[in-house]
Amino acid sequence: MRVERVLLKDYTTLGVGGPAELWTVETQEDLLKATEAPYRVLGNGSNLLVMDEGVPERVIRLAGEFATYDLRGWVGAGVLLPLLVQEAARQGLSGLEGLLGIPAQVGGAVKMNAGTRFGEMADALEAVEIFHEGSFHVYLPQELGFGYRQSRLPPGGIVTRVRLKLKERPLEEIRRRMAEVDAARKGQPKRKSAGCAFKNPPGHSAGRLIDERGFKGLRVGDAMVSLEHGNFIVNLGQATARDVLEILNRIQEELPLELEWEVWP
Ligand code: FAD
Ligand code: EPU
């Protein structure tokens, strides 16, 4: 186990966030020790807006035995989803194609029920192992309250491993589906971001609504509403959480949108 003081901007895809104590846990014993005091769990930091002041709690990151996988058995929650999507395709296993392009760890993808219109994480799960109150419990997906970009995990629950629901399919079919998902993501920016900032209201696209209001290109400091997609706020270099919050507020003054990101603390 490693415990170090870090800046969370180095651990989030938006590149924003202040100091915290990072606990990198590699074994069950590490996890028991790390959870003895108040904590938060960090996945790949791709859906987080971390304040410039940082967070007071321990920030737990899964590595070691929680970052190994067997696609036909247990998959560690610390494994990167893009790696699994490619590896499943290579092994002729279908079920993860809809998740192509989501830069999550498995645990973060479960917690957020990450997805696209081609499929969600919950659809690909057979079982989820969650550590809470000092021990490991296995849940069926229907017990975890999955909905659009949401789940109901037990309080303080840390997803540690999952079993995936994959089926053998011809490689060309899997590749065709992946190409379709890839094409649907072409309009998304390549710059540093945390994906879509807001959830889509039923029947609408938040990105389109933001675009129609003329917010694209709105810039505060180094944070900017992407010119490519209205629901992405990009970091042009040295953006701070304050800059990003200012943009979120300006948008929410005009549009009743619900934040998809999680704000720390
Ligand atoms: P983090 O951002 O690190 O954390 C998110 C939440 O999950 C936090 O509450 C955290 O505490 C919790 N968490 C993380 N790991 C665990 C764990 N092991 N156990 C319990 N809780 C945990 N999202 C989509 O749904 N669809 C998309 O198409 C999509 N495209 C994106 C494209 C880009 C370029 C980017 C940057 C982001 C995109 N996102 C998308 C957003 C993001 O990738 C997802 O929300 C993803 O699920 C976040 O996973 P993470 O591992 O990065 O979690
Ligand atoms: N549109 C605009 N202007 C914009 C952005 C979009 O007019 O600035 C229009 C598009 O032309 C399209 C419609 O709005 O007609 C929908 O846009 P898009 O296909 O990009 O999908 P989205 O609803 O904006 C959702 C998810 C994405 C996911 C894509 C692909 C949400 C909030 N967003 O975006 O997920 O990758 O579909 O399936 O559900 C995320 O959650 O972080 C995320 C990136």
mmCIF file of C-alpha atoms and ligand atoms in Angstrom:
data_model
loop_
_atom_site.group_PDB
_atom_site.id
_atom_site.type_symbol
_atom_site.label_atom_id
_atom_site.label_comp_id
_atom_site.label_asym_id
_atom_site.label_seq_id
_atom_site.Cartn_x
_atom_site.Cartn_y
_atom_site.Cartn_z
ATOM 1 C CA MET A 1 0.000 0.000 0.000
ATOM 2 C CA ARG A 2 1.139 3.528 -0.799
ATOM 3 C CA VAL A 3 -0.032 6.636 1.063
ATOM 4 C CA GLU A 4 0.973 9.982 -0.435
ATOM 5 C CA ARG A 5 -0.054 13.633 -0.620
ATOM 6 C CA VAL A 6 -1.075 14.430 -4.173
ATOM 7 C CA LEU A 7 -2.908 17.056 -6.181
ATOM 8 C CA LEU A 8 -6.122 15.535 -7.479
ATOM 9 C CA LYS A 9 -5.791 17.522 -10.697
ATOM 10 C CA ASP A 10 -3.173 14.923 -11.620
ATOM 11 C CA TYR A 11 -5.748 12.146 -11.101
ATOM 12 C CA THR A 12 -8.786 13.585 -12.886
ATOM 13 C CA THR A 13 -9.363 13.762 -16.644
ATOM 14 C CA LEU A 14 -10.518 17.396 -16.345
ATOM 15 C CA GLY A 15 -7.180 18.219 -14.741
ATOM 16 C CA VAL A 16 -8.731 20.150 -11.876
ATOM 17 C CA GLY A 17 -8.587 19.557 -8.110
ATOM 18 C CA GLY A 18 -6.523 20.332 -5.014
ATOM 19 C CA PRO A 19 -4.644 18.272 -2.426
ATOM 20 C CA ALA A 20 -5.623 14.983 -0.834
ATOM 21 C CA GLU A 21 -4.113 11.965 0.840
ATOM 22 C CA LEU A 22 -4.141 9.184 -1.730
ATOM 23 C CA TRP A 23 -4.283 5.608 -0.451
ATOM 24 C CA THR A 24 -3.424 3.129 -3.176
ATOM 25 C CA VAL A 25 -4.690 -0.237 -1.945
ATOM 26 C CA GLU A 26 -3.462 -3.505 -3.395
ATOM 27 C CA THR A 27 -4.809 -6.202 -1.078
ATOM 28 C CA GLN A 28 -7.809 -6.953 1.133
ATOM 29 C CA GLU A 29 -5.734 -6.074 4.206
ATOM 30 C CA ASP A 30 -4.879 -2.697 2.662
ATOM 31 C CA LEU A 31 -8.563 -2.063 2.045
ATOM 32 C CA LEU A 32 -9.467 -2.872 5.654
ATOM 33 C CA LYS A 33 -6.828 -0.453 6.916
ATOM 34 C CA ALA A 34 -7.656 2.317 4.427
ATOM 35 C CA THR A 35 -11.347 2.280 5.356
ATOM 36 C CA GLU A 36 -10.722 2.743 9.093
ATOM 37 C CA ALA A 37 -11.204 6.536 8.732
ATOM 38 C CA PRO A 38 -13.546 8.609 6.499
ATOM 39 C CA TYR A 39 -12.783 8.030 2.814
ATOM 40 C CA ARG A 40 -13.809 8.616 -0.772
ATOM 41 C CA VAL A 41 -13.180 6.273 -3.688
ATOM 42 C CA LEU A 42 -11.446 7.426 -6.824
ATOM 43 C CA GLY A 43 -11.857 5.553 -10.073
ATOM 44 C CA ASN A 44 -10.241 7.003 -13.164
ATOM 45 C CA GLY A 45 -11.403 10.486 -12.157
ATOM 46 C CA SER A 46 -13.368 10.961 -15.380
ATOM 47 C CA ASN A 47 -16.653 12.167 -13.881
ATOM 48 C CA LEU A 48 -15.350 14.374 -11.108
ATOM 49 C CA LEU A 49 -15.110 18.089 -10.432
ATOM 50 C CA VAL A 50 -12.751 18.354 -7.471
ATOM 51 C CA MET A 51 -12.559 21.711 -5.708
ATOM 52 C CA ASP A 52 -9.264 23.617 -5.646
ATOM 53 C CA GLU A 53 -9.128 23.203 -1.827
ATOM 54 C CA GLY A 54 -8.983 19.426 -2.275
ATOM 55 C CA VAL A 55 -10.713 16.954 0.039
ATOM 56 C CA PRO A 56 -10.156 16.217 3.731
ATOM 57 C CA GLU A 57 -10.974 12.497 3.554
ATOM 58 C CA ARG A 58 -8.654 9.732 2.494
ATOM 59 C CA VAL A 59 -8.953 9.074 -1.218
ATOM 60 C CA ILE A 60 -8.820 5.361 -1.949
ATOM 61 C CA ARG A 61 -7.623 4.050 -5.289
ATOM 62 C CA LEU A 62 -7.773 0.382 -6.265
ATOM 63 C CA ALA A 63 -4.661 -1.348 -7.615
ATOM 64 C CA GLY A 64 -2.858 -4.694 -7.209
ATOM 65 C CA GLU A 65 -5.297 -7.573 -6.792
ATOM 66 C CA PHE A 66 -8.205 -5.207 -7.523
ATOM 67 C CA ALA A 67 -6.790 -4.390 -10.940
ATOM 68 C CA THR A 68 -6.472 -7.902 -12.381
ATOM 69 C CA TYR A 69 -9.061 -9.589 -14.566
ATOM 70 C CA ASP A 70 -10.376 -12.746 -16.182
ATOM 71 C CA LEU A 71 -13.171 -11.905 -18.625
ATOM 72 C CA ARG A 72 -14.843 -15.268 -17.974
ATOM 73 C CA GLY A 73 -14.417 -14.940 -14.189
ATOM 74 C CA TRP A 74 -13.905 -12.010 -11.841
ATOM 75 C CA VAL A 75 -12.811 -8.598 -13.098
ATOM 76 C CA GLY A 76 -11.198 -6.125 -10.688
ATOM 77 C CA ALA A 77 -12.963 -2.788 -10.207
ATOM 78 C CA GLY A 78 -9.629 -0.998 -10.724
ATOM 79 C CA VAL A 79 -9.271 -2.250 -14.308
ATOM 80 C CA LEU A 80 -9.677 0.358 -17.057
ATOM 81 C CA LEU A 81 -12.866 -0.140 -19.037
ATOM 82 C CA PRO A 82 -11.315 0.765 -22.437
ATOM 83 C CA LEU A 83 -8.834 -2.075 -21.938
ATOM 84 C CA LEU A 84 -11.672 -4.546 -21.255
ATOM 85 C CA VAL A 85 -13.681 -3.375 -24.268
ATOM 86 C CA GLN A 86 -10.698 -4.087 -26.550
ATOM 87 C CA GLU A 87 -9.751 -7.333 -24.830
ATOM 88 C CA ALA A 88 -13.327 -8.679 -24.985
ATOM 89 C CA ALA A 89 -13.426 -7.946 -28.727
ATOM 90 C CA ARG A 90 -10.077 -9.694 -29.168
ATOM 91 C CA GLN A 91 -11.469 -12.780 -27.414
ATOM 92 C CA GLY A 92 -14.672 -12.696 -29.519
ATOM 93 C CA LEU A 93 -16.831 -11.787 -26.504
ATOM 94 C CA SER A 94 -19.744 -9.409 -27.001
ATOM 95 C CA GLY A 95 -21.490 -7.229 -24.406
ATOM 96 C CA LEU A 96 -19.168 -4.279 -23.827
ATOM 97 C CA GLU A 97 -19.223 -2.641 -27.286
ATOM 98 C CA GLY A 98 -21.676 0.085 -26.218
ATOM 99 C CA LEU A 99 -19.160 1.242 -23.597
ATOM 100 C CA LEU A 100 -16.458 2.020 -26.157
ATOM 101 C CA GLY A 101 -14.801 5.379 -25.526
ATOM 102 C CA ILE A 102 -15.752 5.745 -21.840
ATOM 103 C CA PRO A 103 -12.495 6.397 -19.940
ATOM 104 C CA ALA A 104 -13.668 4.823 -16.655
ATOM 105 C CA GLN A 105 -12.424 2.195 -14.288
ATOM 106 C CA VAL A 106 -14.847 -0.687 -13.898
ATOM 107 C CA GLY A 107 -15.846 0.450 -10.374
ATOM 108 C CA GLY A 108 -16.580 4.005 -11.500
ATOM 109 C CA ALA A 109 -18.545 2.708 -14.483
ATOM 110 C CA VAL A 110 -20.683 0.578 -12.152
ATOM 111 C CA LYS A 111 -21.271 3.428 -9.696
ATOM 112 C CA MET A 112 -22.295 5.844 -12.500
ATOM 113 C CA ASN A 113 -23.916 3.145 -14.626
ATOM 114 C CA ALA A 114 -21.886 4.634 -17.448
ATOM 115 C CA GLY A 115 -23.239 4.152 -20.929
ATOM 116 C CA THR A 116 -24.222 5.390 -24.314
ATOM 117 C CA ARG A 117 -27.393 4.902 -26.270
ATOM 118 C CA PHE A 118 -25.860 1.577 -27.375
ATOM 119 C CA GLY A 119 -25.757 0.118 -23.881
ATOM 120 C CA GLU A 120 -25.040 0.696 -20.196
ATOM 121 C CA MET A 121 -22.700 -0.907 -17.686
ATOM 122 C CA ALA A 122 -25.653 -2.456 -15.816
ATOM 123 C CA ASP A 123 -26.610 -4.448 -18.943
ATOM 124 C CA ALA A 124 -23.203 -6.115 -18.929
ATOM 125 C CA LEU A 125 -23.176 -7.219 -15.289
ATOM 126 C CA GLU A 126 -23.873 -10.644 -13.873
ATOM 127 C CA ALA A 127 -22.729 -9.930 -10.300
ATOM 128 C CA VAL A 128 -21.040 -7.155 -8.346
ATOM 129 C CA GLU A 129 -18.836 -7.596 -5.290
ATOM 130 C CA ILE A 130 -18.995 -4.644 -2.910
ATOM 131 C CA PHE A 131 -16.946 -4.000 0.211
ATOM 132 C CA HIS A 132 -18.837 -2.246 2.967
ATOM 133 C CA GLU A 133 -18.953 -2.308 6.754
ATOM 134 C CA GLY A 134 -15.726 -4.262 6.842
ATOM 135 C CA SER A 135 -16.630 -7.172 4.568
ATOM 136 C CA PHE A 136 -17.320 -8.255 0.997
ATOM 137 C CA HIS A 137 -20.863 -8.855 -0.277
ATOM 138 C CA VAL A 138 -22.012 -10.095 -3.684
ATOM 139 C CA TYR A 139 -25.057 -8.457 -5.321
ATOM 140 C CA LEU A 140 -27.116 -9.148 -8.413
ATOM 141 C CA PRO A 141 -27.438 -6.104 -10.701
ATOM 142 C CA GLN A 142 -31.192 -5.878 -10.043
ATOM 143 C CA GLU A 143 -30.408 -5.259 -6.356
ATOM 144 C CA LEU A 144 -28.372 -2.126 -7.108
ATOM 145 C CA GLY A 145 -31.058 0.306 -8.324
ATOM 146 C CA PHE A 146 -29.482 1.050 -11.691
ATOM 147 C CA GLY A 147 -31.026 3.792 -13.827
ATOM 148 C CA TYR A 148 -29.825 6.396 -16.316
ATOM 149 C CA ARG A 149 -26.351 7.343 -15.004
ATOM 150 C CA GLN A 150 -27.227 6.211 -11.487
ATOM 151 C CA SER A 151 -27.017 3.353 -9.017
ATOM 152 C CA ARG A 152 -27.856 2.769 -5.375
ATOM 153 C CA LEU A 153 -24.830 1.144 -3.786
ATOM 154 C CA PRO A 154 -24.803 0.463 -0.030
ATOM 155 C CA PRO A 155 -23.557 3.558 1.902
ATOM 156 C CA GLY A 156 -19.763 3.746 1.751
ATOM 157 C CA GLY A 157 -19.760 0.773 -0.633
ATOM 158 C CA ILE A 158 -16.630 0.161 -2.678
ATOM 159 C CA VAL A 159 -17.075 -1.968 -5.781
ATOM 160 C CA THR A 160 -14.167 -4.411 -5.680
ATOM 161 C CA ARG A 161 -14.894 -6.946 -8.459
ATOM 162 C CA VAL A 162 -17.560 -7.782 -11.018
ATOM 163 C CA ARG A 163 -18.580 -10.719 -13.170
ATOM 164 C CA LEU A 164 -19.514 -9.756 -16.700
ATOM 165 C CA LYS A 165 -22.321 -11.069 -18.878
ATOM 166 C CA LEU A 166 -20.591 -11.658 -22.210
ATOM 167 C CA LYS A 167 -21.452 -13.976 -25.066
ATOM 168 C CA GLU A 168 -19.409 -15.352 -27.912
ATOM 169 C CA ARG A 169 -20.120 -13.616 -31.204
ATOM 170 C CA PRO A 170 -18.376 -13.422 -34.551
ATOM 171 C CA LEU A 171 -15.540 -10.910 -34.495
ATOM 172 C CA GLU A 172 -16.862 -8.952 -37.511
ATOM 173 C CA GLU A 173 -20.166 -8.404 -35.715
ATOM 174 C CA ILE A 174 -18.413 -7.076 -32.594
ATOM 175 C CA ARG A 175 -16.145 -4.817 -34.671
ATOM 176 C CA ARG A 176 -19.149 -3.486 -36.611
ATOM 177 C CA ARG A 177 -20.920 -2.525 -33.382
ATOM 178 C CA MET A 178 -17.772 -0.876 -32.041
ATOM 179 C CA ALA A 179 -17.406 1.165 -35.245
ATOM 180 C CA GLU A 180 -21.014 2.324 -34.874
ATOM 181 C CA VAL A 181 -20.434 3.498 -31.293
ATOM 182 C CA ASP A 182 -17.172 5.152 -32.288
ATOM 183 C CA ALA A 183 -18.948 7.050 -35.077
ATOM 184 C CA ALA A 184 -21.583 8.320 -32.605
ATOM 185 C CA ARG A 185 -18.785 9.818 -30.477
ATOM 186 C CA LYS A 186 -17.071 11.677 -33.302
ATOM 187 C CA GLY A 187 -18.569 15.030 -32.261
ATOM 188 C CA GLN A 188 -17.006 14.869 -28.784
ATOM 189 C CA PRO A 189 -13.921 16.949 -27.968
ATOM 190 C CA LYS A 190 -10.472 15.422 -27.497
ATOM 191 C CA ARG A 191 -9.340 18.065 -25.004
ATOM 192 C CA LYS A 192 -9.237 17.497 -21.230
ATOM 193 C CA SER A 193 -12.790 17.132 -19.890
ATOM 194 C CA ALA A 194 -14.949 15.041 -17.569
ATOM 195 C CA GLY A 195 -17.417 13.970 -20.257
ATOM 196 C CA CYS A 196 -20.890 15.445 -20.282
ATOM 197 C CA ALA A 197 -21.412 17.882 -17.418
ATOM 198 C CA PHE A 198 -25.202 17.532 -17.274
ATOM 199 C CA LYS A 199 -27.650 14.656 -17.588
ATOM 200 C CA ASN A 200 -29.965 14.723 -20.578
ATOM 201 C CA PRO A 201 -33.483 15.759 -19.508
ATOM 202 C CA PRO A 202 -36.024 13.128 -20.655
ATOM 203 C CA GLY A 203 -36.459 13.417 -24.427
ATOM 204 C CA HIS A 204 -33.812 16.160 -24.810
ATOM 205 C CA SER A 205 -30.087 16.513 -25.313
ATOM 206 C CA ALA A 206 -28.482 18.846 -22.767
ATOM 207 C CA GLY A 207 -25.704 19.491 -25.298
ATOM 208 C CA ARG A 208 -28.172 20.683 -27.908
ATOM 209 C CA LEU A 209 -30.015 22.903 -25.366
ATOM 210 C CA ILE A 210 -26.716 24.501 -24.271
ATOM 211 C CA ASP A 211 -25.699 24.942 -27.910
ATOM 212 C CA GLU A 212 -29.043 26.562 -28.814
ATOM 213 C CA ARG A 213 -28.594 29.099 -25.996
ATOM 214 C CA GLY A 214 -25.299 30.168 -27.531
ATOM 215 C CA PHE A 215 -23.051 28.996 -24.685
ATOM 216 C CA LYS A 216 -20.437 27.298 -26.880
ATOM 217 C CA GLY A 217 -17.109 29.066 -26.551
ATOM 218 C CA LEU A 218 -18.081 30.692 -23.222
ATOM 219 C CA ARG A 219 -14.769 30.970 -21.403
ATOM 220 C CA VAL A 220 -13.868 31.646 -17.773
ATOM 221 C CA GLY A 221 -10.127 31.490 -17.126
ATOM 222 C CA ASP A 222 -8.942 28.357 -18.886
ATOM 223 C CA ALA A 223 -12.325 26.593 -18.700
ATOM 224 C CA MET A 224 -14.503 26.721 -21.795
ATOM 225 C CA VAL A 225 -17.761 25.293 -23.112
ATOM 226 C CA SER A 226 -16.482 23.099 -25.931
ATOM 227 C CA LEU A 227 -17.008 24.400 -29.450
ATOM 228 C CA GLU A 228 -17.616 20.828 -30.581
ATOM 229 C CA HIS A 229 -20.226 19.699 -28.027
ATOM 230 C CA GLY A 230 -22.190 21.980 -25.713
ATOM 231 C CA ASN A 231 -22.330 19.507 -22.821
ATOM 232 C CA PHE A 232 -18.535 19.245 -22.530
ATOM 233 C CA ILE A 233 -16.561 21.790 -20.528
ATOM 234 C CA VAL A 234 -12.919 21.603 -21.498
ATOM 235 C CA ASN A 235 -9.760 22.625 -19.692
ATOM 236 C CA LEU A 236 -7.561 24.618 -22.047
ATOM 237 C CA GLY A 237 -4.582 24.385 -19.700
ATOM 238 C CA GLN A 238 -4.665 25.809 -16.189
ATOM 239 C CA ALA A 239 -8.414 25.850 -15.443
ATOM 240 C CA THR A 240 -9.427 25.866 -11.779
ATOM 241 C CA ALA A 241 -12.540 24.426 -10.152
ATOM 242 C CA ARG A 242 -13.730 28.019 -9.609
ATOM 243 C CA ASP A 243 -13.558 28.688 -13.346
ATOM 244 C CA VAL A 244 -15.523 25.535 -14.092
ATOM 245 C CA LEU A 245 -18.124 26.245 -11.379
ATOM 246 C CA GLU A 246 -18.673 29.714 -12.799
ATOM 247 C CA ILE A 247 -19.511 28.191 -16.194
ATOM 248 C CA LEU A 248 -21.825 25.592 -14.629
ATOM 249 C CA ASN A 249 -23.646 28.361 -12.730
ATOM 250 C CA ARG A 250 -24.042 30.526 -15.820
ATOM 251 C CA ILE A 251 -25.615 27.613 -17.699
ATOM 252 C CA GLN A 252 -27.851 26.577 -14.795
ATOM 253 C CA GLU A 253 -29.149 30.155 -14.411
ATOM 254 C CA GLU A 254 -30.766 29.710 -17.813
ATOM 255 C CA LEU A 255 -31.415 25.994 -18.103
ATOM 256 C CA PRO A 256 -32.800 23.660 -15.407
ATOM 257 C CA LEU A 257 -30.211 20.941 -15.985
ATOM 258 C CA GLU A 258 -29.113 18.338 -13.445
ATOM 259 C CA LEU A 259 -25.384 17.859 -12.978
ATOM 260 C CA GLU A 260 -24.029 14.477 -14.073
ATOM 261 C CA TRP A 261 -20.608 15.089 -12.530
ATOM 262 C CA GLU A 262 -19.870 14.452 -8.907
ATOM 263 C CA VAL A 263 -18.453 17.469 -7.075
ATOM 264 C CA TRP A 264 -15.787 16.824 -4.369
ATOM 265 C CA PRO A 265 -16.021 17.648 -1.521
HETATM 266 P P1 FAD B 1 -14.606 8.586 -11.056
HETATM 267 O O1 FAD B 1 -14.866 9.763 -11.899
HETATM 268 O O2 FAD B 1 -13.256 8.431 -10.469
HETATM 269 O O3 FAD B 1 -15.689 8.537 -9.891
HETATM 270 C C1 FAD B 1 -17.058 8.698 -10.195
HETATM 271 C C2 FAD B 1 -17.889 8.173 -9.025
HETATM 272 O O4 FAD B 1 -17.696 6.757 -8.928
HETATM 273 C C3 FAD B 1 -17.475 8.742 -7.672
HETATM 274 O O5 FAD B 1 -18.632 8.784 -6.873
HETATM 275 C C4 FAD B 1 -16.541 7.687 -7.125
HETATM 276 O O6 FAD B 1 -16.474 7.701 -5.724
HETATM 277 C C5 FAD B 1 -17.234 6.438 -7.619
HETATM 278 N N1 FAD B 1 -16.351 5.278 -7.724
HETATM 279 C C6 FAD B 1 -15.241 5.126 -8.485
HETATM 280 N N2 FAD B 1 -14.722 3.896 -8.322
HETATM 281 C C7 FAD B 1 -15.534 3.260 -7.427
HETATM 282 C C8 FAD B 1 -15.527 1.975 -6.828
HETATM 283 N N3 FAD B 1 -14.594 1.063 -7.112
HETATM 284 N N4 FAD B 1 -16.514 1.689 -5.961
HETATM 285 C C9 FAD B 1 -17.476 2.579 -5.650
HETATM 286 N N5 FAD B 1 -17.523 3.808 -6.177
HETATM 287 C C10 FAD B 1 -16.564 4.135 -7.055
HETATM 288 N N6 FAD B 1 -19.925 8.618 -19.148
HETATM 289 C C11 FAD B 1 -20.937 7.926 -19.693
HETATM 290 O O7 FAD B 1 -21.795 7.406 -18.980
HETATM 291 N N7 FAD B 1 -21.030 7.788 -21.051
HETATM 292 C C12 FAD B 1 -20.124 8.302 -21.897
HETATM 293 O O8 FAD B 1 -20.245 8.140 -23.105
HETATM 294 C C13 FAD B 1 -19.016 9.016 -21.332
HETATM 295 N N8 FAD B 1 -18.071 9.554 -22.134
HETATM 296 C C14 FAD B 1 -17.032 10.224 -21.564
HETATM 297 C C15 FAD B 1 -16.021 10.741 -22.396
HETATM 298 C C16 FAD B 1 -14.946 11.431 -21.859
HETATM 299 C C17 FAD B 1 -13.881 11.985 -22.776
HETATM 300 C C18 FAD B 1 -14.839 11.593 -20.443
HETATM 301 C C19 FAD B 1 -13.667 12.290 -19.836
HETATM 302 C C20 FAD B 1 -15.833 11.072 -19.611
HETATM 303 C C21 FAD B 1 -16.932 10.404 -20.159
HETATM 304 N N9 FAD B 1 -17.950 9.879 -19.359
HETATM 305 C C22 FAD B 1 -18.967 9.165 -19.922
HETATM 306 C C23 FAD B 1 -17.947 10.113 -17.893
HETATM 307 C C24 FAD B 1 -17.188 9.060 -17.062
HETATM 308 O O9 FAD B 1 -16.242 8.363 -17.860
HETATM 309 C C25 FAD B 1 -18.142 8.069 -16.405
HETATM 310 O O10 FAD B 1 -19.045 8.701 -15.518
HETATM 311 C C26 FAD B 1 -17.418 6.967 -15.621
HETATM 312 O O11 FAD B 1 -18.352 6.033 -15.166
HETATM 313 C C27 FAD B 1 -16.615 7.485 -14.433
HETATM 314 O O12 FAD B 1 -15.781 6.433 -13.997
HETATM 315 P P2 FAD B 1 -14.425 6.692 -13.215
HETATM 316 O O13 FAD B 1 -13.793 5.379 -12.946
HETATM 317 O O14 FAD B 1 -13.602 7.693 -13.901
HETATM 318 O O15 FAD B 1 -15.004 7.254 -11.857
HETATM 319 N N1 EPU B 2 -26.210 18.412 -30.405
HETATM 320 C C1 EPU B 2 -26.207 19.724 -30.814
HETATM 321 N N2 EPU B 2 -25.230 20.549 -30.304
HETATM 322 C C2 EPU B 2 -24.296 20.127 -29.424
HETATM 323 C C3 EPU B 2 -24.317 18.790 -29.002
HETATM 324 C C4 EPU B 2 -25.299 17.942 -29.512
HETATM 325 O O1 EPU B 2 -27.044 20.139 -31.599
HETATM 326 O O2 EPU B 2 -23.465 20.944 -29.016
HETATM 327 C C5 EPU B 2 -27.221 17.492 -30.976
HETATM 328 C C6 EPU B 2 -26.575 16.422 -31.856
HETATM 329 O O3 EPU B 2 -26.382 16.886 -33.176
HETATM 330 C C7 EPU B 2 -27.579 15.287 -31.759
HETATM 331 C C8 EPU B 2 -28.167 15.434 -30.353
HETATM 332 O O4 EPU B 2 -27.874 16.786 -29.945
HETATM 333 O O5 EPU B 2 -28.608 15.458 -32.692
HETATM 334 C C9 EPU B 2 -27.591 14.430 -29.363
HETATM 335 O O6 EPU B 2 -26.175 14.601 -29.273
HETATM 336 P P1 EPU B 2 -25.153 13.388 -29.070
HETATM 337 O O7 EPU B 2 -25.446 12.311 -30.076
HETATM 338 O O8 EPU B 2 -23.799 13.947 -28.987
HETATM 339 O O9 EPU B 2 -25.598 12.751 -27.696
HETATM 340 P P2 EPU B 2 -25.779 13.390 -26.298
HETATM 341 O O10 EPU B 2 -27.177 13.126 -25.888
HETATM 342 O O11 EPU B 2 -25.317 14.789 -26.252
HETATM 343 C C10 EPU B 2 -25.180 11.244 -24.979
HETATM 344 C C11 EPU B 2 -24.467 10.997 -23.683
HETATM 345 C C12 EPU B 2 -22.974 10.809 -23.919
HETATM 346 C C13 EPU B 2 -22.748 9.668 -24.888
HETATM 347 C C14 EPU B 2 -23.470 9.993 -26.195
HETATM 348 C C15 EPU B 2 -23.357 8.848 -27.200
HETATM 349 C C16 EPU B 2 -25.567 12.106 -21.823
HETATM 350 C C17 EPU B 2 -25.601 13.303 -20.949
HETATM 351 N N3 EPU B 2 -24.655 12.118 -22.794
HETATM 352 O O12 EPU B 2 -24.755 12.520 -25.444
HETATM 353 O O13 EPU B 2 -22.409 10.454 -22.662
HETATM 354 O O14 EPU B 2 -21.367 9.481 -25.130
HETATM 355 O O15 EPU B 2 -24.870 10.208 -25.914
HETATM 356 O O16 EPU B 2 -24.282 7.864 -26.902
HETATM 357 O O17 EPU B 2 -26.337 11.168 -21.618
HETATM 358 C C18 EPU B 2 -21.452 11.310 -20.659
HETATM 359 O O18 EPU B 2 -22.441 10.855 -20.077
HETATM 360 O O19 EPU B 2 -20.509 11.860 -20.038
HETATM 361 C C19 EPU B 2 -21.384 11.196 -22.109
HETATM 362 C C20 EPU B 2 -20.391 11.713 -22.817
#
